Amino acid sequence: MNKPSIYGLTLDQLTEWLLEHGHKKFRASQVWDWLYRKRVTQFSEMNNVNKECIDVLEENFSIQTLTEHVRQESKDGTIKFLFRLQDGNLIETVLMRHKYGLSVCVTTQVGCNIGCSFCASGLLTKNRDLTSGEIVEQIMNVQLHLDTKGQDERVSHIVVMGIGEPFDNFQNTVDFLEVVKDHKGLAIGARHITVSTSGLANKIYEFADLKLQVNLAVSLHAPNNELRTKIMKINKAFPIEKLMDSIDYYLEKTNRRVTYEYILIRDVNDHKAEALQLAELIGDKRHLSYVNLIPYNPVDEHGDYQRSTPEAISEFFDTLKKKGINCGVRLEQGADIDAACGQLRSKQEKKKEKVK
Ligand code: SAH
Ligand code: SF4
């Protein structure tokens, strides 16, 4: 039987588990130090931990459950990893280099059930949720890869924007966040972590109540229900009014800025009229809003969607700016290795199908 990943346990959960198994509380901190600071990959290397404790950990947990299947490095330093899970499923993780540090984009589900019309991940319906351990392990494997280069580089930022809808795998995503934030572990600052949701309003309330200090990004992509429902069918369950109510609640509870992601798709959602409507929609909370304009990354399977022209992108940006909305255009990274959401995995899956 496959053993679960030790990375899935928060420090409190590991402490409790060790106590239940007759071990001292301080062992948990020791084990965490080996896992996240010294970053060993074998329990037997934890040489200040007694043998009985090592044995019981070894019997019940694995440190490495993912194996690297493909690693692609882009000219700009972006690295895309394709990992194989114990059950054979493939997931992707991307490391990006920015001026402000190194950020990792993690996957939360195998496939995605939200089925947005423009997204490659949504083409592959959800096979299963990832465990919290599998999500943490993506960060650890990237960090371990950096460690092998000996340049003392650290993952400093995390974006939960890979394949899957994190709020459709809520508890595992929250446990993952608790682990990576913990000062005794990787200690990645909450303010350096962003979770992106397609807009599951009910979960936005829950997320607000947790007060995790983690940044929230909402994939809006359209400023009215008619258009949003056309490109994101989740809008039927959580139309814009309901979504905005949940965001108001989030703002009230956390006083933290929300990022709105807006993909620009040629002639679909990129007209001046939509920019004006968007400005209207978030105008009353503009002091706590930031719009991230993302030129659409064409996906083979959605041939009718194209990237907006540079002129349309500038006009959209200028229109928002003139209305006093904070916004920016996201620069593309790793384009030469298909680092767009879901693309590498879908290509690999297709290759597999051809071989069959
Ligand atoms: N499921 C979550 C997080 C993963 S998707 C969500 O939808 O927010 C991360 C971001 O990539 C989302 O804003 C999504 O809309 C966007 N995205 C999906 N396909 C894209 C594409 N082909 N080009 C550009 N952005 C894309
Ligand atoms: Fe799922 Fe996000 Fe892709 Fe929509 S954009 S299908 S929610 S991964």
CSV table of C-alpha atoms and ligand atoms in Angstrom, one decimal:
chain,number,residue,atom,x,y,z
A,1,MET,CA,0.0,0.0,0.0
A,2,ASN,CA,1.2,3.5,-0.8
A,3,LYS,CA,2.2,5.5,2.3
A,4,PRO,CA,1.1,9.1,2.6
A,5,SER,CA,3.6,11.9,2.3
A,6,ILE,CA,5.0,13.2,5.6
A,7,TYR,CA,4.8,16.7,4.1
A,8,GLY,CA,1.0,16.6,4.3
A,9,LEU,CA,1.1,17.0,8.1
A,10,THR,CA,1.1,20.5,9.8
A,11,LEU,CA,3.5,20.7,12.7
A,12,ASP,CA,0.6,20.4,15.1
A,13,GLN,CA,-0.7,17.3,13.3
A,14,LEU,CA,2.8,15.7,13.4
A,15,THR,CA,3.2,16.5,17.1
A,16,GLU,CA,-0.1,14.9,17.9
A,17,TRP,CA,0.6,11.9,15.8
A,18,LEU,CA,4.0,11.3,17.5
A,19,LEU,CA,2.5,11.7,20.9
A,20,GLU,CA,-0.2,9.2,20.1
A,21,HIS,CA,2.5,6.8,19.0
A,22,GLY,CA,4.4,7.2,22.3
A,23,HIS,CA,7.1,9.7,21.2
A,24,LYS,CA,8.1,13.0,22.8
A,25,LYS,CA,6.7,16.2,21.6
A,26,PHE,CA,10.1,17.8,20.7
A,27,ARG,CA,10.7,15.0,18.1
A,28,ALA,CA,8.2,16.8,15.8
A,29,SER,CA,10.3,19.9,15.7
A,30,GLN,CA,13.4,17.8,15.1
A,31,VAL,CA,11.8,16.0,12.2
A,32,TRP,CA,10.5,19.3,10.7
A,33,ASP,CA,14.0,20.7,10.9
A,34,TRP,CA,15.4,17.8,8.9
A,35,LEU,CA,12.6,18.0,6.4
A,36,TYR,CA,12.4,21.7,5.7
A,37,ARG,CA,15.8,23.2,6.8
A,38,LYS,CA,18.3,20.4,6.2
A,39,ARG,CA,16.0,18.9,3.5
A,40,VAL,CA,16.9,15.3,3.8
A,41,THR,CA,14.9,12.7,1.7
A,42,GLN,CA,15.4,9.7,4.0
A,43,PHE,CA,14.2,9.3,7.5
A,44,SER,CA,17.4,7.4,8.3
A,45,GLU,CA,19.4,10.6,7.8
A,46,MET,CA,17.7,12.2,10.8
A,47,ASN,CA,20.5,11.3,13.1
A,48,ASN,CA,19.4,13.1,16.3
A,49,VAL,CA,16.1,11.2,16.2
A,50,ASN,CA,16.0,7.9,18.0
A,51,LYS,CA,15.6,4.6,16.1
A,52,GLU,CA,12.2,3.7,17.3
A,53,CYS,CA,10.8,7.0,16.1
A,54,ILE,CA,12.5,6.7,12.7
A,55,ASP,CA,11.1,3.2,12.4
A,56,VAL,CA,7.5,4.2,13.1
A,57,LEU,CA,7.8,7.2,10.7
A,58,GLU,CA,9.2,5.0,8.0
A,59,GLU,CA,6.4,2.4,8.5
A,60,ASN,CA,3.7,5.0,8.1
A,61,PHE,CA,5.0,7.8,5.8
A,62,SER,CA,7.0,8.5,2.7
A,63,ILE,CA,9.1,11.5,2.1
A,64,GLN,CA,9.1,11.3,-1.6
A,65,THR,CA,5.9,10.2,-3.4
A,66,LEU,CA,6.4,12.2,-6.6
A,67,THR,CA,8.9,11.3,-9.3
A,68,GLU,CA,10.2,13.7,-11.9
A,69,HIS,CA,9.0,12.7,-15.3
A,70,VAL,CA,10.1,15.6,-17.4
A,71,ARG,CA,11.9,18.8,-16.7
A,72,GLN,CA,12.1,21.6,-19.2
A,73,GLU,CA,14.1,24.8,-18.8
A,74,SER,CA,13.3,27.9,-20.7
A,75,LYS,CA,15.8,30.5,-21.9
A,76,ASP,CA,14.4,33.0,-19.4
A,77,GLY,CA,15.1,30.6,-16.5
A,78,THR,CA,11.6,29.3,-16.0
A,79,ILE,CA,11.6,25.6,-15.3
A,80,LYS,CA,8.6,23.4,-15.8
A,81,PHE,CA,8.4,20.1,-14.0
A,82,LEU,CA,6.1,17.3,-14.8
A,83,PHE,CA,5.8,14.9,-11.8
A,84,ARG,CA,4.3,11.4,-11.7
A,85,LEU,CA,2.1,10.7,-8.7
A,86,GLN,CA,2.1,7.3,-7.0
A,87,ASP,CA,-1.0,6.3,-8.9
A,88,GLY,CA,0.6,7.2,-12.3
A,89,ASN,CA,-1.2,10.5,-12.8
A,90,LEU,CA,0.9,13.4,-14.1
A,91,ILE,CA,0.9,16.9,-12.7
A,92,GLU,CA,2.9,20.1,-13.5
A,93,THR,CA,4.7,22.6,-11.4
A,94,VAL,CA,6.5,25.7,-12.7
A,95,LEU,CA,9.4,27.7,-11.2
A,96,MET,CA,9.5,31.3,-12.4
A,97,ARG,CA,12.3,33.9,-11.8
A,98,HIS,CA,11.3,37.4,-11.0
A,99,LYS,CA,13.3,40.5,-9.8
A,100,TYR,CA,11.7,40.1,-6.4
A,101,GLY,CA,12.5,36.3,-6.0
A,102,LEU,CA,11.6,32.8,-7.1
A,103,SER,CA,8.0,31.8,-7.3
A,104,VAL,CA,6.5,28.4,-7.8
A,105,CYS,CA,3.2,27.7,-9.4
A,106,VAL,CA,1.5,24.6,-7.9
A,107,THR,CA,-1.2,22.2,-9.1
A,108,THR,CA,-4.0,21.3,-6.7
A,109,GLN,CA,-6.0,18.7,-8.6
A,110,VAL,CA,-5.5,16.2,-11.4
A,111,GLY,CA,-7.6,17.9,-14.0
A,112,CYS,CA,-10.4,20.4,-13.2
A,113,ASN,CA,-14.1,20.2,-13.2
A,114,ILE,CA,-14.9,23.8,-13.6
A,115,GLY,CA,-14.5,23.6,-17.3
A,116,CYS,CA,-13.8,27.1,-18.3
A,117,SER,CA,-14.0,27.4,-22.1
A,118,PHE,CA,-10.6,28.9,-22.7
A,119,CYS,CA,-8.5,26.6,-20.4
A,120,ALA,CA,-6.5,23.5,-21.3
A,121,SER,CA,-6.8,22.1,-17.8
A,122,GLY,CA,-10.5,22.2,-17.9
A,123,LEU,CA,-10.5,19.9,-20.9
A,124,LEU,CA,-9.4,17.1,-18.6
A,125,THR,CA,-12.1,16.6,-16.1
A,126,LYS,CA,-11.0,16.1,-12.6
A,127,ASN,CA,-9.6,12.7,-11.9
A,128,ARG,CA,-8.9,13.4,-8.2
A,129,ASP,CA,-7.9,16.0,-5.7
A,130,LEU,CA,-4.2,16.2,-4.6
A,131,THR,CA,-3.5,15.6,-1.0
A,132,SER,CA,-1.9,18.4,1.0
A,133,GLY,CA,1.3,16.4,1.0
A,134,GLU,CA,1.4,16.2,-2.8
A,135,ILE,CA,1.0,19.9,-3.0
A,136,VAL,CA,3.7,20.7,-0.5
A,137,GLU,CA,6.0,18.1,-2.2
A,138,GLN,CA,5.9,20.1,-5.4
A,139,ILE,CA,7.5,23.0,-3.6
A,140,MET,CA,10.0,20.7,-1.9
A,141,ASN,CA,11.0,19.0,-5.1
A,142,VAL,CA,11.6,22.4,-6.8
A,143,GLN,CA,13.6,23.5,-3.7
A,144,LEU,CA,15.6,20.2,-3.7
A,145,HIS,CA,16.4,20.8,-7.4
A,146,LEU,CA,17.6,24.3,-6.6
A,147,ASP,CA,19.7,22.9,-3.7
A,148,THR,CA,21.5,20.5,-6.1
A,149,LYS,CA,22.7,23.6,-8.0
A,150,GLY,CA,24.5,24.8,-4.9
A,151,GLN,CA,23.7,28.5,-5.5
A,152,ASP,CA,21.8,28.9,-2.3
A,153,GLU,CA,18.6,29.9,-4.1
A,154,ARG,CA,15.3,29.7,-2.1
A,155,VAL,CA,11.7,29.5,-3.3
A,156,SER,CA,10.3,32.8,-1.9
A,157,HIS,CA,6.9,33.1,-3.4
A,158,ILE,CA,4.0,30.6,-4.2
A,159,VAL,CA,1.1,31.0,-6.6
A,160,VAL,CA,-1.7,28.5,-6.5
A,161,MET,CA,-2.5,28.8,-10.2
A,162,GLY,CA,-1.6,25.5,-11.7
A,163,ILE,CA,-4.0,22.9,-12.8
A,164,GLY,CA,-7.2,22.6,-10.7
A,165,GLU,CA,-9.5,24.8,-8.6
A,166,PRO,CA,-8.0,25.1,-5.2
A,167,PHE,CA,-11.3,26.0,-3.5
A,168,ASP,CA,-12.8,22.7,-4.9
A,169,ASN,CA,-10.0,21.0,-2.8
A,170,PHE,CA,-10.4,23.4,0.1
A,171,GLN,CA,-9.1,21.6,3.2
A,172,ASN,CA,-6.0,20.2,1.5
A,173,THR,CA,-5.2,23.6,0.1
A,174,VAL,CA,-5.5,25.1,3.5
A,175,ASP,CA,-3.3,22.5,5.1
A,176,PHE,CA,-0.8,23.0,2.4
A,177,LEU,CA,-0.8,26.8,3.1
A,178,GLU,CA,-0.3,26.1,6.9
A,179,VAL,CA,2.7,23.9,6.2
A,180,VAL,CA,4.6,26.2,3.8
A,181,LYS,CA,3.9,29.3,5.9
A,182,ASP,CA,5.1,27.8,9.2
A,183,HIS,CA,8.1,29.6,10.7
A,184,LYS,CA,9.6,26.3,11.7
A,185,GLY,CA,9.4,25.0,8.2
A,186,LEU,CA,9.9,26.7,4.8
A,187,ALA,CA,8.7,29.9,6.4
A,188,ILE,CA,7.4,31.4,3.1
A,189,GLY,CA,5.6,34.6,4.1
A,190,ALA,CA,1.8,34.6,3.8
A,191,ARG,CA,2.1,37.9,1.9
A,192,HIS,CA,4.2,36.1,-0.7
A,193,ILE,CA,1.6,33.5,-1.4
A,194,THR,CA,-1.4,33.9,-3.7
A,195,VAL,CA,-4.4,31.6,-4.2
A,196,SER,CA,-6.4,31.9,-7.4
A,197,THR,CA,-10.0,30.9,-7.6
A,198,SER,CA,-12.4,30.8,-10.5
A,199,GLY,CA,-14.9,32.4,-8.0
A,200,LEU,CA,-16.5,29.8,-5.7
A,201,ALA,CA,-18.2,32.4,-3.6
A,202,ASN,CA,-19.2,30.1,-0.8
A,203,LYS,CA,-15.5,29.2,-0.2
A,204,ILE,CA,-14.4,32.8,-0.4
A,205,TYR,CA,-16.5,33.4,2.8
A,206,GLU,CA,-14.7,30.4,4.4
A,207,PHE,CA,-11.3,31.6,3.3
A,208,ALA,CA,-12.0,35.1,4.7
A,209,ASP,CA,-12.9,33.6,8.1
A,210,LEU,CA,-9.6,31.7,8.3
A,211,LYS,CA,-7.6,35.0,8.2
A,212,LEU,CA,-4.5,33.3,6.7
A,213,GLN,CA,-3.0,36.6,5.5
A,214,VAL,CA,-2.5,34.9,2.1
A,215,ASN,CA,-3.4,36.9,-1.1
A,216,LEU,CA,-6.5,36.1,-3.0
A,217,ALA,CA,-6.9,36.3,-6.8
A,218,VAL,CA,-10.2,35.9,-8.5
A,219,SER,CA,-10.5,34.9,-12.1
A,220,LEU,CA,-13.1,37.3,-13.4
A,221,HIS,CA,-12.4,37.5,-17.1
A,222,ALA,CA,-15.7,39.2,-17.9
A,223,PRO,CA,-17.6,42.2,-16.3
A,224,ASN,CA,-21.2,41.0,-16.9
A,225,ASN,CA,-23.1,37.8,-16.4
A,226,GLU,CA,-24.0,37.1,-20.0
A,227,LEU,CA,-20.4,37.1,-21.2
A,228,ARG,CA,-19.0,35.5,-18.1
A,229,THR,CA,-21.4,32.6,-18.3
A,230,LYS,CA,-20.5,32.1,-21.9
A,231,ILE,CA,-16.8,31.6,-21.1
A,232,MET,CA,-17.0,30.3,-17.5
A,233,LYS,CA,-19.9,28.1,-16.8
A,234,ILE,CA,-19.2,28.4,-13.0
A,235,ASN,CA,-20.9,31.8,-13.4
A,236,LYS,CA,-24.3,30.1,-13.5
A,237,ALA,CA,-23.7,28.8,-9.9
A,238,PHE,CA,-22.0,31.9,-8.7
A,239,PRO,CA,-23.1,34.9,-10.8
A,240,ILE,CA,-21.2,38.2,-10.5
A,241,GLU,CA,-23.5,39.7,-7.8
A,242,LYS,CA,-22.9,36.7,-5.5
A,243,LEU,CA,-19.2,36.7,-6.2
A,244,MET,CA,-18.9,40.4,-5.5
A,245,ASP,CA,-20.9,40.0,-2.2
A,246,SER,CA,-18.4,37.3,-1.1
A,247,ILE,CA,-15.5,39.6,-2.1
A,248,ASP,CA,-17.0,42.5,-0.1
A,249,TYR,CA,-17.1,40.1,2.9
A,250,TYR,CA,-13.5,39.1,2.3
A,251,LEU,CA,-12.4,42.8,2.2
A,252,GLU,CA,-14.3,43.6,5.3
A,253,LYS,CA,-12.8,40.7,7.2
A,254,THR,CA,-9.2,41.0,6.0
A,255,ASN,CA,-8.7,44.5,4.7
A,256,ARG,CA,-6.4,42.8,2.1
A,257,ARG,CA,-6.3,43.8,-1.6
A,258,VAL,CA,-7.9,41.4,-4.0
A,259,THR,CA,-6.4,40.8,-7.5
A,260,TYR,CA,-8.8,40.3,-10.4
A,261,GLU,CA,-7.4,38.2,-13.2
A,262,TYR,CA,-8.7,39.2,-16.6
A,263,ILE,CA,-7.5,37.2,-19.6
A,264,LEU,CA,-7.7,39.3,-22.8
A,265,ILE,CA,-9.2,37.3,-25.6
A,266,ARG,CA,-9.5,38.9,-29.0
A,267,ASP,CA,-12.9,40.3,-29.8
A,268,VAL,CA,-14.5,38.3,-26.9
A,269,ASN,CA,-13.9,40.4,-23.8
A,270,ASP,CA,-11.4,43.0,-24.8
A,271,HIS,CA,-13.5,45.9,-26.0
A,272,LYS,CA,-13.5,49.4,-24.5
A,273,ALA,CA,-17.1,48.8,-23.3
A,274,GLU,CA,-16.0,45.9,-21.2
A,275,ALA,CA,-13.1,47.8,-19.7
A,276,LEU,CA,-15.6,50.6,-18.7
A,277,GLN,CA,-18.0,48.0,-17.3
A,278,LEU,CA,-15.2,46.4,-15.3
A,279,ALA,CA,-14.1,49.8,-13.9
A,280,GLU,CA,-17.7,50.3,-12.9
A,281,LEU,CA,-18.0,46.9,-11.2
A,282,ILE,CA,-15.0,47.3,-8.9
A,283,GLY,CA,-14.9,51.1,-8.8
A,284,ASP,CA,-16.3,51.4,-5.2
A,285,LYS,CA,-13.5,49.1,-3.9
A,286,ARG,CA,-10.7,50.4,-6.2
A,287,HIS,CA,-8.4,51.2,-3.2
A,288,LEU,CA,-8.4,47.4,-2.4
A,289,SER,CA,-8.3,46.1,-6.0
A,290,TYR,CA,-5.7,45.3,-8.6
A,291,VAL,CA,-6.5,44.1,-12.1
A,292,ASN,CA,-4.0,41.7,-13.7
A,293,LEU,CA,-4.5,41.8,-17.4
A,294,ILE,CA,-3.3,38.5,-19.0
A,295,PRO,CA,-2.9,38.4,-22.7
A,296,TYR,CA,-4.6,35.0,-23.6
A,297,ASN,CA,-2.3,32.1,-24.3
A,298,PRO,CA,-3.7,30.3,-27.3
A,299,VAL,CA,-4.5,26.6,-26.6
A,300,ASP,CA,-4.7,24.2,-29.6
A,301,GLU,CA,-8.0,22.8,-28.5
A,302,HIS,CA,-9.7,26.2,-28.3
A,303,GLY,CA,-8.8,27.4,-31.8
A,304,ASP,CA,-11.5,30.0,-31.9
A,305,TYR,CA,-9.9,32.0,-29.1
A,306,GLN,CA,-7.0,34.3,-30.0
A,307,ARG,CA,-4.8,36.7,-28.0
A,308,SER,CA,-5.9,40.3,-28.1
A,309,THR,CA,-3.9,42.6,-30.3
A,310,PRO,CA,-1.3,44.9,-28.6
A,311,GLU,CA,-3.5,47.9,-29.5
A,312,ALA,CA,-6.6,46.3,-27.7
A,313,ILE,CA,-4.4,45.4,-24.7
A,314,SER,CA,-3.1,49.0,-24.4
A,315,GLU,CA,-6.6,50.5,-24.9
A,316,PHE,CA,-8.1,48.2,-22.2
A,317,PHE,CA,-5.2,49.1,-19.8
A,318,ASP,CA,-5.5,52.9,-20.5
A,319,THR,CA,-9.3,52.8,-20.0
A,320,LEU,CA,-9.0,51.2,-16.6
A,321,LYS,CA,-6.2,53.6,-15.6
A,322,LYS,CA,-8.2,56.6,-16.6
A,323,LYS,CA,-11.0,55.3,-14.3
A,324,GLY,CA,-8.5,55.1,-11.4
A,325,ILE,CA,-8.2,51.3,-11.4
A,326,ASN,CA,-4.9,49.8,-10.3
A,327,CYS,CA,-3.8,47.4,-13.1
A,328,GLY,CA,-0.9,45.8,-14.9
A,329,VAL,CA,-0.3,43.6,-17.8
A,330,ARG,CA,1.2,40.2,-16.9
A,331,LEU,CA,4.4,39.5,-18.7
A,332,GLU,CA,4.7,36.1,-20.2
A,333,GLN,CA,7.3,33.7,-18.9
A,334,GLY,CA,8.5,30.4,-20.3
A,335,ALA,CA,6.6,30.8,-23.5
A,336,ASP,CA,9.1,28.6,-25.4
A,337,ILE,CA,8.3,25.7,-23.1
A,338,ASP,CA,4.5,26.0,-22.9
A,339,ALA,CA,4.4,27.3,-19.4
A,340,ALA,CA,0.8,28.4,-19.8
A,341,CYS,CA,-1.8,26.9,-17.5
A,342,GLY,CA,-2.3,23.2,-18.2
A,343,GLN,CA,-0.5,23.1,-21.5
A,344,LEU,CA,2.4,20.8,-20.9
A,345,ARG,CA,0.3,18.2,-19.2
A,346,SER,CA,-2.3,18.2,-21.9
A,347,LYS,CA,0.4,17.7,-24.5
A,348,GLN,CA,1.9,14.8,-22.6
A,349,GLU,CA,-1.5,13.2,-22.2
A,350,LYS,CA,-2.1,13.5,-25.9
A,351,LYS,CA,1.3,11.9,-26.7
A,352,LYS,CA,0.3,9.0,-24.4
A,353,GLU,CA,-3.0,8.6,-26.3
A,354,LYS,CA,-1.1,8.5,-29.6
A,355,VAL,CA,1.2,5.8,-28.4
A,356,LYS,CA,-1.7,3.6,-27.2
B,1,SAH,N1,-8.6,27.3,-11.1
B,1,SAH,C1,-8.0,28.5,-10.7
B,1,SAH,C2,-6.5,28.5,-10.6
B,1,SAH,C3,-5.8,27.9,-11.8
B,1,SAH,S1,-5.9,28.8,-13.3
B,1,SAH,C4,-8.6,29.7,-11.4
B,1,SAH,O1,-9.2,29.5,-12.5
B,1,SAH,O2,-8.4,30.8,-11.0
B,1,SAH,C5,-4.9,30.2,-13.1
B,1,SAH,C6,-5.2,31.3,-14.1
B,1,SAH,O3,-4.8,31.0,-15.4
B,1,SAH,C7,-6.7,31.7,-14.1
B,1,SAH,O4,-6.9,33.0,-14.0
B,1,SAH,C8,-7.1,31.1,-15.5
B,1,SAH,O5,-8.2,31.8,-15.9
B,1,SAH,C9,-5.9,31.4,-16.3
B,1,SAH,N2,-5.8,30.7,-17.6
B,1,SAH,C10,-6.3,29.5,-17.9
B,1,SAH,N3,-6.1,29.2,-19.2
B,1,SAH,C11,-5.4,30.3,-19.7
B,1,SAH,C12,-4.8,30.6,-21.0
B,1,SAH,N4,-4.9,29.7,-22.0
B,1,SAH,N5,-4.2,31.7,-21.1
B,1,SAH,C13,-4.0,32.6,-20.1
B,1,SAH,N6,-4.5,32.4,-18.9
B,1,SAH,C14,-5.2,31.2,-18.7
B,2,SF4,FE1,-10.2,25.0,-13.8
B,2,SF4,FE2,-9.0,27.4,-13.4
B,2,SF4,FE3,-8.8,26.2,-15.8
B,2,SF4,FE4,-11.2,27.2,-15.1
B,2,SF4,S1,-9.3,28.3,-15.5
B,2,SF4,S2,-10.9,25.2,-16.0
B,2,SF4,S3,-11.1,26.8,-12.9
B,2,SF4,S4,-8.0,25.5,-13.8
